[in-house]
Short mmCIF file of C-alpha atoms in Angstrom, two decimals:
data_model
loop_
_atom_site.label_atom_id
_atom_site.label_comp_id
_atom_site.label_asym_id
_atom_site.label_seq_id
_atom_site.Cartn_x
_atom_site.Cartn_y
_atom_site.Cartn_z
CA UNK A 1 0.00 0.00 0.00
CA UNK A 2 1.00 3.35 -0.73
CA UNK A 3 1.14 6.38 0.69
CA UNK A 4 -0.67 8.92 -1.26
CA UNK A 5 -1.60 12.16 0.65
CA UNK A 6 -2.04 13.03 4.66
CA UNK A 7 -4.30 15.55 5.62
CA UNK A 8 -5.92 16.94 8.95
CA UNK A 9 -9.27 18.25 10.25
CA UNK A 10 -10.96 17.88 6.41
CA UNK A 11 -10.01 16.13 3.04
CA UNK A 12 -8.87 18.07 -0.06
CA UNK A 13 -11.56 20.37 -1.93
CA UNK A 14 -13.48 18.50 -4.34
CA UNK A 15 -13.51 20.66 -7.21
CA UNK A 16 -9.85 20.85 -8.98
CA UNK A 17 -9.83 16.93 -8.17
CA UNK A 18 -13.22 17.19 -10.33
CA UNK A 19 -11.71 19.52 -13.05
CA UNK A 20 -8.17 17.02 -13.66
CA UNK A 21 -10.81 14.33 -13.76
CA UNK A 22 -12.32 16.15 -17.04
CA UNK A 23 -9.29 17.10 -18.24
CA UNK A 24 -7.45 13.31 -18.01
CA UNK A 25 -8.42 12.02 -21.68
CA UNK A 26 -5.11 9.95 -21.09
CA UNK A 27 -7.03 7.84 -18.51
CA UNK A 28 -8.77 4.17 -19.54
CA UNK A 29 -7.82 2.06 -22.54
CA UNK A 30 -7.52 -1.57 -21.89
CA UNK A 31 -6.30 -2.11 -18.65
CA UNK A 32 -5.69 -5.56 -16.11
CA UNK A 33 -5.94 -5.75 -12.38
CA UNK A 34 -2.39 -5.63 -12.33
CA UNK A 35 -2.07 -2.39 -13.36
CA UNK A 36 -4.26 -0.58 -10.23
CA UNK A 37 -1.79 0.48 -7.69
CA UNK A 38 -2.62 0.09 -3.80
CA UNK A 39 -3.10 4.00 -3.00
CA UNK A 40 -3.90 5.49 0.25
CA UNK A 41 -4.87 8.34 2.17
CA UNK A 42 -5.70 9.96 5.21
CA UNK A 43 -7.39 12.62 7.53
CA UNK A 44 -6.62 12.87 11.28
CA UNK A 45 -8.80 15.14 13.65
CA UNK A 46 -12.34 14.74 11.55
CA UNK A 47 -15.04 15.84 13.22
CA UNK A 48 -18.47 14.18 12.70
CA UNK A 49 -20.73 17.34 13.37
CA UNK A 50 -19.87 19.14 10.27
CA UNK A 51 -22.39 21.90 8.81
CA UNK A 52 -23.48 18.86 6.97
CA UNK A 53 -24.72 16.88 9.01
CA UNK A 54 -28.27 18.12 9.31
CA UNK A 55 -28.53 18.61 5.81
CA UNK A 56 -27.86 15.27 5.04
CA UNK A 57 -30.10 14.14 7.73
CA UNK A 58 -32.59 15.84 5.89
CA UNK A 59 -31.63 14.81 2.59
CA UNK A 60 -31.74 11.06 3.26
CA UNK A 61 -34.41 11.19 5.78
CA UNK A 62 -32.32 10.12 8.78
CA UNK A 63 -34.17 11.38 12.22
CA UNK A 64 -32.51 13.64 14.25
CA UNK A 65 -30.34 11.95 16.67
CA UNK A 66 -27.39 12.73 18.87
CA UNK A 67 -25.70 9.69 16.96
CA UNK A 68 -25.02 9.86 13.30
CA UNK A 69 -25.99 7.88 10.40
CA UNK A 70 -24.48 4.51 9.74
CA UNK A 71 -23.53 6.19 6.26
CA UNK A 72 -22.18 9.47 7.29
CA UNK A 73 -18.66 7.97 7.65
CA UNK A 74 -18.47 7.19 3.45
CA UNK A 75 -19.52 11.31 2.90
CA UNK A 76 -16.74 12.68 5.42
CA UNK A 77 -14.42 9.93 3.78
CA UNK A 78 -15.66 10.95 0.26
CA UNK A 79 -12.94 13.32 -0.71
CA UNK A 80 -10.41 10.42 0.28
CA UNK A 81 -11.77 8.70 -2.37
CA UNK A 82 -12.00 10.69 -4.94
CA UNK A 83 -8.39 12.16 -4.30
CA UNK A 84 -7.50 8.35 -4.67
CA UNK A 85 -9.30 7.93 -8.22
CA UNK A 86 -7.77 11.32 -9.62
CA UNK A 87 -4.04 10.28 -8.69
CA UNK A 88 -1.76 10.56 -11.61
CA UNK A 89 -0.78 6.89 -10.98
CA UNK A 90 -4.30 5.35 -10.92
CA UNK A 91 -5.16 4.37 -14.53
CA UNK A 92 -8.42 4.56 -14.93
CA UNK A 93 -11.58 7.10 -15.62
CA UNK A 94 -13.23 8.05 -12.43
CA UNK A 95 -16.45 9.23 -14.86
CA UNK A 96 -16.08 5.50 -16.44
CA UNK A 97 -16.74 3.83 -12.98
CA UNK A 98 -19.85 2.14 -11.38
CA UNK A 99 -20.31 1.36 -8.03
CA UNK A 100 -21.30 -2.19 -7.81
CA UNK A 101 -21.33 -3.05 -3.82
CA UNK A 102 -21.16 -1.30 -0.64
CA UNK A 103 -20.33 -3.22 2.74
CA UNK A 104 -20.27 -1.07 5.83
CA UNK A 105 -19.30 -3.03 9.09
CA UNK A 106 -19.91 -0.57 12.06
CA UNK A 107 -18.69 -1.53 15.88
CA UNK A 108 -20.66 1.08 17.76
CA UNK A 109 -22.80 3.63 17.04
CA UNK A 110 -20.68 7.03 16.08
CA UNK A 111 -21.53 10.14 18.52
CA UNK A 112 -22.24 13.40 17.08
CA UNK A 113 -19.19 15.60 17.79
CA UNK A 114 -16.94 12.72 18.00
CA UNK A 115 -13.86 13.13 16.61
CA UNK A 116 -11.78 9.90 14.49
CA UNK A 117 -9.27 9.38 11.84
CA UNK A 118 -10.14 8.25 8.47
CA UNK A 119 -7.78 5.92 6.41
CA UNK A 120 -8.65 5.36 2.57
CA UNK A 121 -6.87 3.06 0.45
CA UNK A 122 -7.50 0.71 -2.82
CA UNK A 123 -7.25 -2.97 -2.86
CA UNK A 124 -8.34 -6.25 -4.19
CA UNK A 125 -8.56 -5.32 -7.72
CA UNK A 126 -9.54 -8.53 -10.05
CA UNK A 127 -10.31 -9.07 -13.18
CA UNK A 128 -14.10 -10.22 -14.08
CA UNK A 129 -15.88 -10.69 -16.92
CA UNK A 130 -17.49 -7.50 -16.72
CA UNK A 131 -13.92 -5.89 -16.70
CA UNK A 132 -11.66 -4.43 -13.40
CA UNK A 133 -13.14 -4.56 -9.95
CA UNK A 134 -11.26 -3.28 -6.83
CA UNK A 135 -12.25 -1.81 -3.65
CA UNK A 136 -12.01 1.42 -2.18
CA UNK A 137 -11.35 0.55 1.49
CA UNK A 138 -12.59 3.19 4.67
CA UNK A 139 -11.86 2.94 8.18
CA UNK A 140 -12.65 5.19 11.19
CA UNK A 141 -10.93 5.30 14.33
CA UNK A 142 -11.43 6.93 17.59
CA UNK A 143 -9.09 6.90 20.83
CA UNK A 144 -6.88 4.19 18.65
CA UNK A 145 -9.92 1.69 17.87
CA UNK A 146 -11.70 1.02 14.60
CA UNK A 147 -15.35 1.53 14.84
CA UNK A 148 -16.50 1.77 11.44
CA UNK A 149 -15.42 0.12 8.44
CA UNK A 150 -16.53 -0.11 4.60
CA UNK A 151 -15.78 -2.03 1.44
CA UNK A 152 -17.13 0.09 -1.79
CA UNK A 153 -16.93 -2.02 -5.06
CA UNK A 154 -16.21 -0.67 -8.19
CA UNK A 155 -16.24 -1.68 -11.83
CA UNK A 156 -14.38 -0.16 -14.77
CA UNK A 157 -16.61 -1.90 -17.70
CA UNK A 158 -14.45 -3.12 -20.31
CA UNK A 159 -14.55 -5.91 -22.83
CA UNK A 160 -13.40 -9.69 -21.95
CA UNK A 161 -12.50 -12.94 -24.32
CA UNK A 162 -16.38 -13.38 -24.26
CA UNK A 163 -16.97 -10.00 -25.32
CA UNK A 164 -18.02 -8.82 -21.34
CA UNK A 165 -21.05 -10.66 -21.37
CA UNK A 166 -21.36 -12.94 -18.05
CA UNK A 167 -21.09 -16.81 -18.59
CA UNK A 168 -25.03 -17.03 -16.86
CA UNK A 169 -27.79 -16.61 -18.88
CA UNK A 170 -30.34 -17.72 -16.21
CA UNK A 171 -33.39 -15.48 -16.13
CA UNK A 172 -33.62 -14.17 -12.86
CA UNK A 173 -36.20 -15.23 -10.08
CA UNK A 174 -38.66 -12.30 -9.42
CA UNK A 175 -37.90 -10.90 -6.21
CA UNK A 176 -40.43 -11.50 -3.23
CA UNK A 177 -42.30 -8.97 -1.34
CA UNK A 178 -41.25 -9.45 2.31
CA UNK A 179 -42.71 -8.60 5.66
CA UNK A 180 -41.74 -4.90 6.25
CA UNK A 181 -42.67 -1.88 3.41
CA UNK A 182 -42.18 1.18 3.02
CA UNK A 183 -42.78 3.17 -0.12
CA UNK A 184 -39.38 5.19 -1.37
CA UNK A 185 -39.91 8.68 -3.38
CA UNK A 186 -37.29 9.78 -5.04
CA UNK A 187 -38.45 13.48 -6.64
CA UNK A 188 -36.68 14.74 -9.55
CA UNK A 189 -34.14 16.87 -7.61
CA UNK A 190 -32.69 14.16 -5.05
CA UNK A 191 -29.63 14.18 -7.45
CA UNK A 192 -28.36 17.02 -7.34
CA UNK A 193 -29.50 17.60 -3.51
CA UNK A 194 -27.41 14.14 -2.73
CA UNK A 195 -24.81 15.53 -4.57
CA UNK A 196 -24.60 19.32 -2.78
CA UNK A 197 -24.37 17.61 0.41
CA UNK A 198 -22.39 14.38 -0.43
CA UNK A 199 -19.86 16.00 -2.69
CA UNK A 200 -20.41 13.44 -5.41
CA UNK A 201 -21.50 15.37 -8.73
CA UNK A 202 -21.28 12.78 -11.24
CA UNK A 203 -23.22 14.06 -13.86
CA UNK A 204 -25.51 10.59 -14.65
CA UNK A 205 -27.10 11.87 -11.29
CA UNK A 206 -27.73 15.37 -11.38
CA UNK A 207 -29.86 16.06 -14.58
CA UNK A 208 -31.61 14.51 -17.20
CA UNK A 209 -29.26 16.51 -20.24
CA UNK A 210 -26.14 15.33 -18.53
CA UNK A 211 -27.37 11.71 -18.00
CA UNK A 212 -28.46 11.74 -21.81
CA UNK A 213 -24.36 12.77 -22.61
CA UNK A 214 -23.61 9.72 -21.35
CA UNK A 215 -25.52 7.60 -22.80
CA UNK A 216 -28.97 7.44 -19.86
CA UNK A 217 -32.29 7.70 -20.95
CA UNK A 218 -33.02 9.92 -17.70
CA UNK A 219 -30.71 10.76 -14.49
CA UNK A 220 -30.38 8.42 -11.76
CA UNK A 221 -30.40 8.28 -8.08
CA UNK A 222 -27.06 7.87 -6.33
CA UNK A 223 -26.56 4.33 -4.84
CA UNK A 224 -25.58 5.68 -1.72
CA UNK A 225 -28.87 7.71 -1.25
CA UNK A 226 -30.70 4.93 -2.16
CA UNK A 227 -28.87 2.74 0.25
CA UNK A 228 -29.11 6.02 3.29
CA UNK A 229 -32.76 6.49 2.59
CA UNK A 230 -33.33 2.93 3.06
CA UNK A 231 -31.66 2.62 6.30
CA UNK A 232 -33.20 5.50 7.50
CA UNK A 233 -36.35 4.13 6.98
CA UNK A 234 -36.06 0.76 8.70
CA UNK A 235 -34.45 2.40 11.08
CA UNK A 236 -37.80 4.46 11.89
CA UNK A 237 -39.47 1.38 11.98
CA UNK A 238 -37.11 -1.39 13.61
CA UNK A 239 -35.20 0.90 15.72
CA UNK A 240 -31.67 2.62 16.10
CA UNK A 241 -28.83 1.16 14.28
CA UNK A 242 -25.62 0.96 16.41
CA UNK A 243 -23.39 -2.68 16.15
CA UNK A 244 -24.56 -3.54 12.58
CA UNK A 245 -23.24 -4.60 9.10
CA UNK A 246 -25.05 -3.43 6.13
CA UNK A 247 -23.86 -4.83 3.40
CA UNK A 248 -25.81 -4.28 -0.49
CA UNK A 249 -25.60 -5.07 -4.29
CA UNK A 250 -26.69 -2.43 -6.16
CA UNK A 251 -28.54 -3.54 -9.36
CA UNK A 252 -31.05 -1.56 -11.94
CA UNK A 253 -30.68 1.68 -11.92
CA UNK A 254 -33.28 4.28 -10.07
CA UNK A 255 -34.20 6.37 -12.59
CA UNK A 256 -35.52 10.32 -11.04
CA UNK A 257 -38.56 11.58 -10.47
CA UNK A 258 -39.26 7.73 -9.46
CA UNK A 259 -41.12 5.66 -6.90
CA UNK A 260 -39.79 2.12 -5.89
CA UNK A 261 -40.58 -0.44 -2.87
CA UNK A 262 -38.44 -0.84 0.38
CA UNK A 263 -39.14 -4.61 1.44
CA UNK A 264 -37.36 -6.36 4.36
CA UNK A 265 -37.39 -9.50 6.44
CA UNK A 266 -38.37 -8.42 10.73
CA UNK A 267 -35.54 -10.47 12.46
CA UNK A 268 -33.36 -10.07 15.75
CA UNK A 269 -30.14 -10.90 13.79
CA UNK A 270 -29.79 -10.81 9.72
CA UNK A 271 -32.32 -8.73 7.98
CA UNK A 272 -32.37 -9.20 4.61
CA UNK A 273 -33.99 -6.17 2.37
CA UNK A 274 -34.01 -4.99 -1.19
CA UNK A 275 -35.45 -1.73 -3.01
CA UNK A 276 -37.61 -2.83 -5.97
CA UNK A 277 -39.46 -0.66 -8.70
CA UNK A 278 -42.70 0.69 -8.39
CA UNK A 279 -44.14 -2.45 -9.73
CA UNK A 280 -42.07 -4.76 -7.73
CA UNK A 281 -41.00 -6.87 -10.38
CA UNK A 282 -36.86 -6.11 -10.32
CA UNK A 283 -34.88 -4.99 -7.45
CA UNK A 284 -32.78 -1.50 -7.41
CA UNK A 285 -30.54 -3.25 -5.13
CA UNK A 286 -30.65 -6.18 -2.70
CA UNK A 287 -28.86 -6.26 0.85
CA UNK A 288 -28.58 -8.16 4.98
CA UNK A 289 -28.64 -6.12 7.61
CA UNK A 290 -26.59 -7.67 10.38
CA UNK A 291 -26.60 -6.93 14.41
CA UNK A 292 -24.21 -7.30 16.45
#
C-alpha cells in the first residue's frame, strides 16, 4: 500500500480533483488488475458534526439523533476517495466507474461531535468478466480503535475474451415482497440535492441533459442515497442502528422523479432487504442487515 496524501481536520476540496478528472483524456484504454496500484490516504482530527450533518439528515431522511448515520462515515471519507481515483498513478476514468457493492461493518454507534481518523486506500482489484473490480477501502478510528469500516466495489466496464457478457444466462427469479414496506420517493431533484451535500457530482445523477451525454435515458439516483434512505427508513421502523453490518448489491438503476418499494425480512439478527421498482418486479438493489 502506498502512501498517497495526509491531511488533517478535512479532506482536499473536491472541485480541482473534479476539473483534472475532465481534463485526463489519457485515462482508460484496456487495462488488467495488475495495473491498479494500492493508494492510500488519510485525515486525522475529523469531526463528525460538520455543517453537513443536518442537511444530510434531511436529505436522506435520517431522524434527528445525537448519533449519526451509519452512512455518514463514506460522505466525510468521500474526498479520500475521490483524491485516490484522480491520482496521476491510478489508470483509470473516475467518470467511467460504477459502483457495484457497498459493505459497511460498524462496531458502535458514532456520537455526534466525535472526533476519528479516516484511512482510505485501494485494494483487491480482479479481473471479471465484466472488466476491473477493486475496492475502495474506509476505516474510522477513535481513541486508537476502529469503529466503522466499509468495502465500496467498483467496476471499470471493459470488454473480456467473451466479449463482457457474463457466462449465466439464467433469467432471474422475481424478487419476493417481504414482511416490512415502506414506499421510497425519489423526486426529480434528489440528485443534485445528494450531490450538494455528499460531494459526489457525477453528472448521470444530477440532470436529465447530462445523463443523456452519457448515454442514460433519464438521471439516476445515487446508490448511496438509495442505500441512506433505506436505512433510515427501517431504522424508523425497527429501531436505532448501532453494532450492525449493512452490506448491499446495487442492481437496476433508479431512474428520477421515481417511486420504488423498500421490502425487508423483521428479524433479531440478519435482515435481509431490497429496493424494488414501483411495480415490484426487479430490485434496485438487494442487501442483509446484520446486528451485532
Amino acid at each position: 500500500m502506498n502512501q498517497t496524501a495526509h491531511y488533517r481536520f478535512s479532506g482536499p476540496a473536491l472541485l480541482p480533483m473534479y476539473g483534472r478528472a475532465l481534463l485526463a483524456s489519457s485515462k482508460g484504454g484496456r487495462q488488467s488488475a495488475a495495473d491498479i496500484p494500492g493508494l492510500s490516504a488519510d485525515i486525522e482530527g475529523v469531526r463528525t458534526n460538520t455543517t453537513e450533518l443536518r442537511r444530510y439528515r434531511d436529505v436522506c431522511g435520517f431522524m434527528t439523533s445525537s448519533r449519526c448515520p451509519i452512512t455518514w462515515p463514506h460522505i466525510l471519507a468521500f474526498p479520500l476517495h475521490i483524491r485516490l481515483m484522480t491520482d496521476p498513478a491510478f489508470p483509470l476514468p473516475l467518470m467511467g466507474l460504477v459502483h457495484v457493492r457497498n459493505r459497511i461493518e460498524q462496531q458502535r454507534a458514532i456520537r455526534q461531535g466525535e472526533t476519528m481518523e479516516l484511512q482510505a486506500w485501494i485494494a483487491n482489484a480482479a479481473d471479471t468478466e465484466r472488466g476491473i473490480e477493486f475496492d475502495i477501502l474506509t476505516q474510522a478510528s477513535a481513541a486508537g480503535h476502529v469503529i466503522w469500516r466499509e468495502y465500496s466495489t467498483l467496476l471499470y466496464r471493459q470488454a473480456t475474451d467473451n466479449g463482457g457478457q457474463s457466462s449465466r444466462k439464467d433469467q432471474p427469479e422475481a424478487p419476493q415482497m417481504l414482511s416490512g414496506q415502506a414506499a421510497v420517493q425519489a423526486p426529480g431533484n434528489i440528485g443534485y440535492r445528494y450531490g450538494r451535500v455528499s460531494g459526489d457530482m457525477n453528472p448521470i445523477h444530477l440532470h436529465p441533459l447530462s445523463a443523456k451525454a452519457f448515454g442514460f435515458p433519464a438521471n439516476i439516483a445515487h446508490g448511496m442515497w438509495s442505500k441512506a434512505h433505506c436505512l433510515a427508513l427501517m431504522e424508523k421502523a425497527e429501531g436505532q442502528l448501532e453494532a450492525v453490518t449493512a452490506d448491499a448489491q446495487f442492481k437496476k438503476p433508479f431512474f428520477i422523479p421515481g417511486s420504488g418499494i423498500l421490502t425487508w425480512k423483521r428479524s433479531q439478527s440478519e435482515t435481509p432487504f431490497r429496493l424494488l421498482n414501483r411495480d415490484a418486479s426487479a430490485p434496485h438493489f438487494e442487501g442483509v442487515l446484520s446486528r451485532g
